[in-house]
XYZ file of C-alpha atoms in Angstrom:
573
model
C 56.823 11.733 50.234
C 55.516 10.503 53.460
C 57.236 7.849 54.834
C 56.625 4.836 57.917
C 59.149 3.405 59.710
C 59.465 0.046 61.715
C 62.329 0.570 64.168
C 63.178 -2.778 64.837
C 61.500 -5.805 64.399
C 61.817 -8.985 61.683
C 61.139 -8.770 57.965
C 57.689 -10.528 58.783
C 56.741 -7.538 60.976
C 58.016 -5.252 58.213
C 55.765 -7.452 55.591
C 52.574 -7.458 57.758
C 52.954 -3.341 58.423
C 53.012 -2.973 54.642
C 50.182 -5.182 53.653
C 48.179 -3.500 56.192
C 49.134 0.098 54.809
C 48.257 -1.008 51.288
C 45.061 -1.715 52.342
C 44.696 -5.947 52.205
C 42.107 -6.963 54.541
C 42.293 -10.246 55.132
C 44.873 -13.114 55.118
C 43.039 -16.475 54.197
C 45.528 -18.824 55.079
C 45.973 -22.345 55.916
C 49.777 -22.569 57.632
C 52.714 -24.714 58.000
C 55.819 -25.077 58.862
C 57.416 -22.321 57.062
C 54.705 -20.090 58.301
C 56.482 -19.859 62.538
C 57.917 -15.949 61.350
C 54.801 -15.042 60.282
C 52.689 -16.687 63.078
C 54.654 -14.836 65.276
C 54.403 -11.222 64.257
C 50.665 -11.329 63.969
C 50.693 -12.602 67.656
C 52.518 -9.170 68.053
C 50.250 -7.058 66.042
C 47.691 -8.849 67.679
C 49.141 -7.867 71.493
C 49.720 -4.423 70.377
C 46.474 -3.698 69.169
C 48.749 -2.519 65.685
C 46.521 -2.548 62.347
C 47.062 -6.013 60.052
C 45.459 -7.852 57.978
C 42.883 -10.012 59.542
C 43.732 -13.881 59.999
C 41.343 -16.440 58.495
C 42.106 -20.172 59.168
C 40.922 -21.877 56.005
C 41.368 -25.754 56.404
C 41.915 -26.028 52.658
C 43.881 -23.988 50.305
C 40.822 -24.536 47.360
C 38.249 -22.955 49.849
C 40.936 -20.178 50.873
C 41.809 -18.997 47.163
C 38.482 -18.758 46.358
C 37.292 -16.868 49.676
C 40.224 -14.166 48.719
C 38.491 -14.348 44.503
C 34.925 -13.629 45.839
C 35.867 -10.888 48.437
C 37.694 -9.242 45.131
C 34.105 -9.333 43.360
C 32.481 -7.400 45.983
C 35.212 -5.548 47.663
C 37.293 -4.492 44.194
C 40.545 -4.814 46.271
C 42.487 -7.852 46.087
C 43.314 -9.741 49.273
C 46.387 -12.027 50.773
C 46.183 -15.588 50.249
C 49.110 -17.741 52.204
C 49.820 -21.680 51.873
C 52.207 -24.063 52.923
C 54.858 -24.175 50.061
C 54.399 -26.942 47.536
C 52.336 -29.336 48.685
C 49.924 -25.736 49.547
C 50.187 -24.109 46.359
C 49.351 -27.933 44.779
C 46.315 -27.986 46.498
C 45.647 -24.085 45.429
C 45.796 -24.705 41.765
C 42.571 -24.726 40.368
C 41.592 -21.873 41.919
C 44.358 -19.881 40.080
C 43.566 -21.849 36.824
C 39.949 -19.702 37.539
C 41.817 -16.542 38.588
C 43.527 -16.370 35.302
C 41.179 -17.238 32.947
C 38.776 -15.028 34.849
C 41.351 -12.342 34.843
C 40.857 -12.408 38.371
C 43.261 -10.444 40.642
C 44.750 -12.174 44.231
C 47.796 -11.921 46.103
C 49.159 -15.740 46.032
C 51.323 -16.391 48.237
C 53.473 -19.246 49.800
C 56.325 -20.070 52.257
C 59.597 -21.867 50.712
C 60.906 -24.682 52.715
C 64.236 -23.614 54.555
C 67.173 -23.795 52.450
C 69.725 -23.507 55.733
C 70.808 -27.321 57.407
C 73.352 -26.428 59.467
C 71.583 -23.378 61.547
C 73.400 -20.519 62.706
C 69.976 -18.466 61.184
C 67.107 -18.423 62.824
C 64.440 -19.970 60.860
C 66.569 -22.949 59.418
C 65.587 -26.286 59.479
C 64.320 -28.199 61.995
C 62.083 -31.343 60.798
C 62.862 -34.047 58.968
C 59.822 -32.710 56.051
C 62.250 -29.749 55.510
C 64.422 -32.222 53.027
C 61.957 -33.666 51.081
C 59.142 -30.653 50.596
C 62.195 -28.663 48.919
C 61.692 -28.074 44.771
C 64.391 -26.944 42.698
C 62.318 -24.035 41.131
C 58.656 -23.983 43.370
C 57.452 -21.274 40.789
C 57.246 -23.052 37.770
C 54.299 -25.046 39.208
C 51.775 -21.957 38.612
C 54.473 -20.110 36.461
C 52.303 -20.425 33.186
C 48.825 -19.356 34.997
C 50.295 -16.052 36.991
C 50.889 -12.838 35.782
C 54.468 -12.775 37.751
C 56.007 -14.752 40.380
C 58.818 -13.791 42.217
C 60.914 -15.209 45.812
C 61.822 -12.450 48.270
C 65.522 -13.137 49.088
C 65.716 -10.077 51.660
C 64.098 -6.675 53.170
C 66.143 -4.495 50.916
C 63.375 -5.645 47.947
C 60.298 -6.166 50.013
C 58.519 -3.047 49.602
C 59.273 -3.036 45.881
C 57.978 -6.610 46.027
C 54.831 -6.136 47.772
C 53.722 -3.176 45.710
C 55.086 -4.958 42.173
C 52.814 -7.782 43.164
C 49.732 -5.304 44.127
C 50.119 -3.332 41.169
C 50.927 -6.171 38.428
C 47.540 -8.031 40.388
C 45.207 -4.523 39.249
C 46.729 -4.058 35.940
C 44.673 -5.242 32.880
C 44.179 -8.241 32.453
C 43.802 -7.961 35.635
C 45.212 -12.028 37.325
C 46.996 -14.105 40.076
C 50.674 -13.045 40.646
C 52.350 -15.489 43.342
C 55.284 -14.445 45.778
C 57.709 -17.312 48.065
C 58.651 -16.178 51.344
C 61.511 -18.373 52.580
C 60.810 -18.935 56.760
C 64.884 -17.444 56.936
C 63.723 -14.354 55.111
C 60.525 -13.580 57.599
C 62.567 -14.377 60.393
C 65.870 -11.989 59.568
C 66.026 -8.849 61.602
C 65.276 -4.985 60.130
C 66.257 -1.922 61.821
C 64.736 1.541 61.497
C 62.822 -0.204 58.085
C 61.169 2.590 56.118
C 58.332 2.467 52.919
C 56.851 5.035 51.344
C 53.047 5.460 52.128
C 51.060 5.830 49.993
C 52.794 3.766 47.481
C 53.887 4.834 44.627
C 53.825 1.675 42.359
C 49.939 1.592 41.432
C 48.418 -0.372 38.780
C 48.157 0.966 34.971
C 44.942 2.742 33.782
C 43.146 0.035 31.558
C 43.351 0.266 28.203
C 41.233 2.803 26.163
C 40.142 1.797 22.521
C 41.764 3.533 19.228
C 39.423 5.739 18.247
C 39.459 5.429 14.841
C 38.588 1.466 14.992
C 35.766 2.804 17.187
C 34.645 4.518 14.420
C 35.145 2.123 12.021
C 32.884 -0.586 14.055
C 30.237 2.197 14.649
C 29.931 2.261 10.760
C 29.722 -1.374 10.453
C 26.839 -1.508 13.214
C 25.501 1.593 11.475
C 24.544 0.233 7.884
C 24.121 -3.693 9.535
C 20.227 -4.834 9.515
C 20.625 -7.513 12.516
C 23.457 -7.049 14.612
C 23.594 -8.813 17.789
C 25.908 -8.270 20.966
C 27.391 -11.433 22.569
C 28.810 -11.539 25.912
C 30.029 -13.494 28.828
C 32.351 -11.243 30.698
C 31.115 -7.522 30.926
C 30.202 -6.865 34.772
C 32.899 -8.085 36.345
C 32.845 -4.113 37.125
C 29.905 -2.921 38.008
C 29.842 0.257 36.529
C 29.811 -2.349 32.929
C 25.671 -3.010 33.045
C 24.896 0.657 32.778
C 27.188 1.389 29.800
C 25.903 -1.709 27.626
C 22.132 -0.799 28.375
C 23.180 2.193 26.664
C 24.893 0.791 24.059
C 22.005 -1.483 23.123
C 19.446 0.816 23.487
C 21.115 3.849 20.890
C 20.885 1.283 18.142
C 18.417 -1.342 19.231
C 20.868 -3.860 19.329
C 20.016 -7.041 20.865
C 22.165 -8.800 23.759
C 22.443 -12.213 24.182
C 25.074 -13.787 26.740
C 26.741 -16.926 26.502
C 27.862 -18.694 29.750
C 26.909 -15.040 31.577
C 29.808 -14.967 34.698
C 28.480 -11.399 35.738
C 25.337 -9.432 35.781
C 25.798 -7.585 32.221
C 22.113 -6.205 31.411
C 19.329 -5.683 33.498
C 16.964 -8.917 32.254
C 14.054 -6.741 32.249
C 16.120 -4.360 29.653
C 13.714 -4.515 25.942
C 17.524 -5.670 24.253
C 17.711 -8.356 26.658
C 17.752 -11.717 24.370
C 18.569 -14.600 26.798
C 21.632 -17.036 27.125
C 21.303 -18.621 23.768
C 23.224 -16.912 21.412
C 22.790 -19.539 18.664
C 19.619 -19.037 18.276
C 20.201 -15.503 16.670
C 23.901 -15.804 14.884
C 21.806 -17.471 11.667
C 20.097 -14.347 11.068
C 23.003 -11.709 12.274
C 25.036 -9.831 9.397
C 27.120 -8.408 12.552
C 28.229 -9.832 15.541
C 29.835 -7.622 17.984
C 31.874 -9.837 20.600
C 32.494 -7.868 23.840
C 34.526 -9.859 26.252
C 33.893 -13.066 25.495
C 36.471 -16.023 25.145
C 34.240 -18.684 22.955
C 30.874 -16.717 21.441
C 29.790 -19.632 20.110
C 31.075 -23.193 19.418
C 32.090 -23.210 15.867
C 31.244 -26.849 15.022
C 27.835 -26.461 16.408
C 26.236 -22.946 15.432
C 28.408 -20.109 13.805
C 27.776 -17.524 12.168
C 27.345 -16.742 8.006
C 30.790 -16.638 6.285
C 29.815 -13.121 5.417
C 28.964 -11.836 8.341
C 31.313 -9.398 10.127
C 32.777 -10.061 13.383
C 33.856 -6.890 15.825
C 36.003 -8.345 19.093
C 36.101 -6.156 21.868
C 38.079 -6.397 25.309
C 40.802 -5.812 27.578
C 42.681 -8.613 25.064
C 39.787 -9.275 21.889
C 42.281 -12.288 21.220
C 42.748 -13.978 24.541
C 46.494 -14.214 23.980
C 46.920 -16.155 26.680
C 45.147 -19.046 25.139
C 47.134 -21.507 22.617
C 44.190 -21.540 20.232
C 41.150 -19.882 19.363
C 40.904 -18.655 15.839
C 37.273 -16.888 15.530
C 36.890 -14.810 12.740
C 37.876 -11.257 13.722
C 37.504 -8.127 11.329
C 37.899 -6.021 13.858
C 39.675 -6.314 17.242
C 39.677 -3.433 19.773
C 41.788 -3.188 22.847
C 40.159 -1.470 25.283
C 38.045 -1.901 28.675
C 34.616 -3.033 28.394
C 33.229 0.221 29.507
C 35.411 3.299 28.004
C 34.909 1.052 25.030
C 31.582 0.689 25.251
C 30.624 4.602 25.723
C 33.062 5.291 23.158
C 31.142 3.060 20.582
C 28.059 4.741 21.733
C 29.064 8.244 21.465
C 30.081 6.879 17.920
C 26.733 5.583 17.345
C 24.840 8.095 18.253
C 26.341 11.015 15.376
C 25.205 8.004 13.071
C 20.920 7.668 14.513
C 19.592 10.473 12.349
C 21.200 8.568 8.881
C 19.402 5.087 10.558
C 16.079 5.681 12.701
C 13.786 3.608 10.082
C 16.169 0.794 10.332
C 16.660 1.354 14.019
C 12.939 1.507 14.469
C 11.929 -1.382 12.790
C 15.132 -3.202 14.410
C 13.461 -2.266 18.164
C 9.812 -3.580 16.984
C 11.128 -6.663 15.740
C 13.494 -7.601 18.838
C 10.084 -6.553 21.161
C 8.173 -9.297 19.253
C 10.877 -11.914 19.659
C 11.524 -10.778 22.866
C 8.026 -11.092 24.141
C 7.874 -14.802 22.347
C 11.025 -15.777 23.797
C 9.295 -15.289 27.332
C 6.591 -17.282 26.301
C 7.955 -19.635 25.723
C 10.302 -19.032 29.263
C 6.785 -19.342 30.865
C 5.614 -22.593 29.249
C 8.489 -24.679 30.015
C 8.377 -23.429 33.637
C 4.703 -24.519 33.536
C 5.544 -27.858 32.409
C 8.558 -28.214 35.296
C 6.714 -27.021 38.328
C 5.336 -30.442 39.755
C 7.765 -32.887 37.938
C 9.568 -35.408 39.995
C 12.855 -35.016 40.448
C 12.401 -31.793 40.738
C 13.082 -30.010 37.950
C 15.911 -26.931 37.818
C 13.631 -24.798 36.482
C 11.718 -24.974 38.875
C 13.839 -24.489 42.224
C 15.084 -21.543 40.231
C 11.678 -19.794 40.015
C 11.310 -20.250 43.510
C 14.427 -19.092 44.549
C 13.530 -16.052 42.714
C 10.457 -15.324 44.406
C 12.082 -14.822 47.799
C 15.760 -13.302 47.338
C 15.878 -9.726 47.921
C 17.028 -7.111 44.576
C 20.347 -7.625 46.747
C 20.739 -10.983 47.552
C 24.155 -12.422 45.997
C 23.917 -15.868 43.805
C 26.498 -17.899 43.380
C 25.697 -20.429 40.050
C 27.759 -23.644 39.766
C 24.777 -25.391 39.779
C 22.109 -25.928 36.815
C 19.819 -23.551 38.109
C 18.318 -21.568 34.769
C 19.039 -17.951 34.192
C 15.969 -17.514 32.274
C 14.232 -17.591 35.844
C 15.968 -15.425 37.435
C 15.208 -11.801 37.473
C 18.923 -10.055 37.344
C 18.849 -6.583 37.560
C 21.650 -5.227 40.034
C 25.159 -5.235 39.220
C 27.214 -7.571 41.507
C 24.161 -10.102 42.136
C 24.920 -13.317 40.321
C 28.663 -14.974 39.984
C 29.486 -17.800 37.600
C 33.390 -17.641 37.923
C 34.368 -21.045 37.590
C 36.208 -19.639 33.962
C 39.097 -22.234 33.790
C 35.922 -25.291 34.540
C 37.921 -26.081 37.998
C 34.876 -27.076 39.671
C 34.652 -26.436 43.727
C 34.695 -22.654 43.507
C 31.191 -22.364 44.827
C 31.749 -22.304 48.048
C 35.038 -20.373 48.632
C 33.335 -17.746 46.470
C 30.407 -17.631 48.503
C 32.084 -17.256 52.044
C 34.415 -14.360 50.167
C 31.846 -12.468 49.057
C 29.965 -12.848 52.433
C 33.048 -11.711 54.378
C 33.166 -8.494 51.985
C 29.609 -7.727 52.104
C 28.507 -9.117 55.813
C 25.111 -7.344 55.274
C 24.372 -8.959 52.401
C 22.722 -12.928 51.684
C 24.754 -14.886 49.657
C 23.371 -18.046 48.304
C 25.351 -20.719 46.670
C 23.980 -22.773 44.547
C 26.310 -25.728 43.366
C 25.450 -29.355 42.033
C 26.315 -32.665 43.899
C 29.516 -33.005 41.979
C 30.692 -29.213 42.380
C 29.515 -29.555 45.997
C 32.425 -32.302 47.080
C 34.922 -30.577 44.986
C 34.538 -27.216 46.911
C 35.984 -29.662 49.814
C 32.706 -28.898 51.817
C 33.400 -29.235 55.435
C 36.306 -26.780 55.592
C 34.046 -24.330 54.000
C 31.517 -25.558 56.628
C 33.903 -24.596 59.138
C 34.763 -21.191 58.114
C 31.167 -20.475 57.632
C 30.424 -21.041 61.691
C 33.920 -20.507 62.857
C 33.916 -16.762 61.252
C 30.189 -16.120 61.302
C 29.464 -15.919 58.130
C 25.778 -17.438 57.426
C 25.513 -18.356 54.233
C 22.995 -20.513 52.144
C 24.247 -23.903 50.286
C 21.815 -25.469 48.097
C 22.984 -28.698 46.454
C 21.225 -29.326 43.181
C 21.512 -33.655 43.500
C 21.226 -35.208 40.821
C 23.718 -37.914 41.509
C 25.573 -37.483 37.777
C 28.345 -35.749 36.204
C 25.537 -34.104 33.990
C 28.330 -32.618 32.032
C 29.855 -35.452 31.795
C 26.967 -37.279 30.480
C 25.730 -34.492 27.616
C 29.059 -34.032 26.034
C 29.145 -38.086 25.572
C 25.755 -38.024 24.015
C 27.279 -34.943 21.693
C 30.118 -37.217 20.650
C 28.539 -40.447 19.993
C 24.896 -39.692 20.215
C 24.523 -43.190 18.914
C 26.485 -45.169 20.779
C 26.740 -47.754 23.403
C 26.759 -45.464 26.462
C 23.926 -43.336 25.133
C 21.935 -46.469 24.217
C 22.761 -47.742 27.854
C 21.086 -44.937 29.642
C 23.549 -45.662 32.731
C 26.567 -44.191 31.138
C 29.846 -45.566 32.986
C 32.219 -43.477 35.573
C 28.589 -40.517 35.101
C 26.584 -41.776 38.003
C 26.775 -41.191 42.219
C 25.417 -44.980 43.014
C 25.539 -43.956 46.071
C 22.914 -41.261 47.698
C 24.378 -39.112 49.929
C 23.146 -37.099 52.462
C 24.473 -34.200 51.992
C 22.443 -32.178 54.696
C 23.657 -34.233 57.436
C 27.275 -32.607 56.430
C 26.558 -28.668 57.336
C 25.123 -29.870 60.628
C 28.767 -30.884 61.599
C 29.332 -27.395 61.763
C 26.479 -26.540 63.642
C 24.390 -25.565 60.607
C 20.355 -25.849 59.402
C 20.074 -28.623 56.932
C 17.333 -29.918 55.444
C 16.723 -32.704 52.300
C 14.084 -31.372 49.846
C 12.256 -34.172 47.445
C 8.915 -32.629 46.770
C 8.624 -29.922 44.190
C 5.504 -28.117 46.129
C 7.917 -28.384 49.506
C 10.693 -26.324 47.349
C 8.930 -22.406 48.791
C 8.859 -23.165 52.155
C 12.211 -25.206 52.497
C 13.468 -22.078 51.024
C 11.653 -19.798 53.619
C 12.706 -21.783 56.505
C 16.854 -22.161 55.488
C 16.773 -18.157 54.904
C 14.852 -17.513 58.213
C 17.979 -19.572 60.110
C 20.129 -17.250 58.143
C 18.574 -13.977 58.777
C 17.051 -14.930 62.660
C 19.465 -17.268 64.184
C 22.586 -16.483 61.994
C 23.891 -19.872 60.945
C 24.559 -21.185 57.609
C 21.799 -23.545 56.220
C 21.973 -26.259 53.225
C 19.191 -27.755 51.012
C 19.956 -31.217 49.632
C 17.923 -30.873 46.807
C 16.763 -34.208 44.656
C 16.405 -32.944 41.205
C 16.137 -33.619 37.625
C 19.751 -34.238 35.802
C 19.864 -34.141 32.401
């Protein structure tokens, strides 16, 4: 096999060469102490014009983890995310919490405070933080939301370590693995240091379904009178949309998401049945559940005791979770989309025994389909001129001027039913662990991936400070990556304050109408923030002002290439 060879050099020059050769494009980092090794060899890289990973300064590790998550989503190759040891990885940890409920793949990584005090190695100590930032075991703060940690104690391992980490990353469930890199380790010397390239440690093929519970779920769907598909995960890849269309459409099966996180079904698809999938488990006699972690919330809306329940994903039973218990008569391992064309080629030896049933299946979802948008219509009537401006509204309008291309970013309450989704790879709601602040990182991420494309992040007042706003503000000019932040302001938790009214809908909070430790008493202006950074911001409080505030912040974008932010004053809930 081919090999490379570093001829002499340090084990951080040896680390960066291989990164580079496995093809990680960027390193969003935000660097400490430990980090001197490191700083050093890209300086050399750097002066010798060699190939490396490119540096991104990323004033806070939330923002950073993130950027690395949303240049995944549009890249498909997971990138290098360093931090300063513990305090760094602290700061880092809701955006693994996402990572790993998303089953999102990153390289996490973090120096480890020197362990020498007496020198005699380079790299040893030499602060008086070097004592006190030291942990007995570092990885057992993330230990239970990676796939794998692991510290690299020398060179002899570091190839094996690096592609371990790549590999394990890319396997499904695909999820965060996080590596240590003591500062004496980067700093020790290598001679004549050789790696195989390409390597050959690369990630397992995902999982493909057992054929004969294929079959057995094609039988179920075959003789069922209303089953229903429920989803919240399918699109992650983007091959996923194409391969549920045709699922749906072999059996006239209607799909409903809950919670959508990806782009699984054109909207404009005849089985396309919105984002409430209560609203059709009363009448469903099958229910097939295709990566989703909670189809619906049992003490609310579930469905009939006899009705069958088909899970289907990379892990139906989210094993990684210490309880959820929905009924399951079938579970299939596989990946969304072999699965899904499996099922279908299933389905479609069973169409000849079903195409009355079928038929009358497709007329009846058209009717409720085409009432269901009625109704979509109506309420979006009713919005356009309220004041605060209502969601529903800004959504619509956000709608009419994004290109088929344009990426959105949803931690915000803007309304799916608005939007028209059809591309793959168009709308993101990743937040899956509910660590709010991903917005932003996300955004910037995906922009970095996909430079020609708009990204617009839409996040709510709350979500807004937690995505720790002016670092992201900062990468945005500093990098040039224009993006558009609109801040849905309500001044609430609105989450906060609907899941009190669903626990004591009666009581003395709800009856207040000013529930305690819900409300921003404070209004903030959060326009005047992006223009630190040398951004276009602008505070929108009239609903008819919404188009053109919309057309202006994408012009400054597109024309002058800086990031713009509408502080939007809208409805809560």
């Amino acid at each position: 096999m081919p090999v490379k060879t570093i001829e002499s050099g340090t084990v951080a020059d040896a680390y960066i060469d291989l990164l580079a050769d496995r093809g990680v494009d960027f390193l969003f980092a935000n660097a400490g102490t430990d980090f001197a090794p490191l700083i050093e060899a890209l300086a050399k890289f750097e002066g010798q014009g060699r190939k490396m990973p490119r540096p991104v300064i990323v004033p806070h590790e939330n923002v950073a983890i993130h950027m690395a998550l949303g240049h995944y989503l549009q890249s498909g190759k997971p990138q290098l995310v360093m931090v300063h040891v513990n305090v760094g990885t602290a700061n880092a940890m809701c955006g693994l919490m996402n990572a790993w409920r998303g089953n999102l793949p990153v390289l996490f990584t973090s120096g480890r405070t020197p362990y020498s005090e007496e020198g005699g190695v380079l790299g040893a100590r030499t602060g008086e933080i070097h004592w006190p930032q030291e942990m007995r075991d570092q990885g057992a703060m993330v230990r239970e939301i990676v796939k794998w940690d692991y510290e690299i104690p020398n060179a002899t391992v570091l190839e094996q370590s690096v592609d371990r980490a790549l590999a394990l990353t890319m396997s499904e469930p695909k999820g965060p693995v996080y590596l240590t890199l003591p500062r004496e380790v980067l700093a020790g010397p290598v001679e004549n240091f050789t790696y195989t390239s390409p390597s050959r440690r690369l990630p397992s093929t995902p999982p493909f379904p057992d054929l004969n519970a294929i079959d057995r779920a094609a039988e179920l769907i075959a003789k069922a009178e209303n089953p229903v598909i429920v989803s919240a995960s399918v699109g992650r890849d983007w091959d996923e949309p194409a391969k549920l269309a045709a699922l749906a459409d072999v059996f006239a099966i209607p799909v409903t998401q809950r919670k959508p996180r990806y782009v699984a079904l054109d909207s404009e698809h005849p089985m396309h049945l919105g984002y409430e999938p209560d609203a059709l488990l009363a009448d469903a006699d099958l229910v097939i559940v295709i990566e989703c972690d909670v189809p619906w919330i049992p003490n609310k809306k579930a469905p009939g005791k006899e009705t069958r329940i088909v899970h289907l994903g990379v892990d139906p039973m989210f094993t990684s979770y210490p309880m959820r218990a929905f009924a399951t008569d079938i579970a299939i391992t596989g990946a969304a989309g072999p699965s899904m064309a499996a099922l279908t080629a299933a389905l479609e030896t069973r169409v000849a025994g079903a195409r009355d049933r079928i038929d009358a299946r497709r007329k009846r979802i058209a009717e409720r389909r085409a009432t269901q948008r009625e109704r979509w219509a109506a309420a979006l009537e009713k919005a356009k001129h309220e004041t605060p401006i209502n969601p529903l509204w800004v959504t619509y309008c956000l709608d009419q001027v994004r290109g088929e291309d344009d990426i959105i970013i949803k931690e915000s309450p803007i309304a799916y039913e608005q939007l028209t989704l059809k591309k793959p790879g168009t709308m993101f709601f990743t937040g899956a662990a509910g660590a709010l602040g991903w917005g932003l990182g996300m955004a910037l991420g995906m922009k970095a991936a996909a430079p020609e494309k708009r990204v617009i992040c839409t996040v709510g007042d709350g979500a807004y400070m937690f995505g720790n706003p002016i670092p992201a503000h900062y990468v945005s000019q500093a990098e040039k990556w224009p993006i558009l932040t609109m801040v849905f302001n309500n001044a609430m938790w609105g989450a906060v304050k609907r899941n009190t009214h669903e626990v004591y809908p009666s009581g003395y909070a709800a009856k207040s109408n000013r529930e305690p430790l819900t409300y921003f008493d404070y209004e903030m202006s959060f326009e005047k923030a992006v223009e630190v950074a040398g951004g276009h911001g602008e505070k929108v409080s009239d609903p008819a002002k919404v188009p053109q505030a919309l057309e202006r912040a994408l012009k400054v974008i597109d024309v002058e290439k800086r990031q713009s932010l509408l502080n939007i004053i809208c409805k809560g809930p």
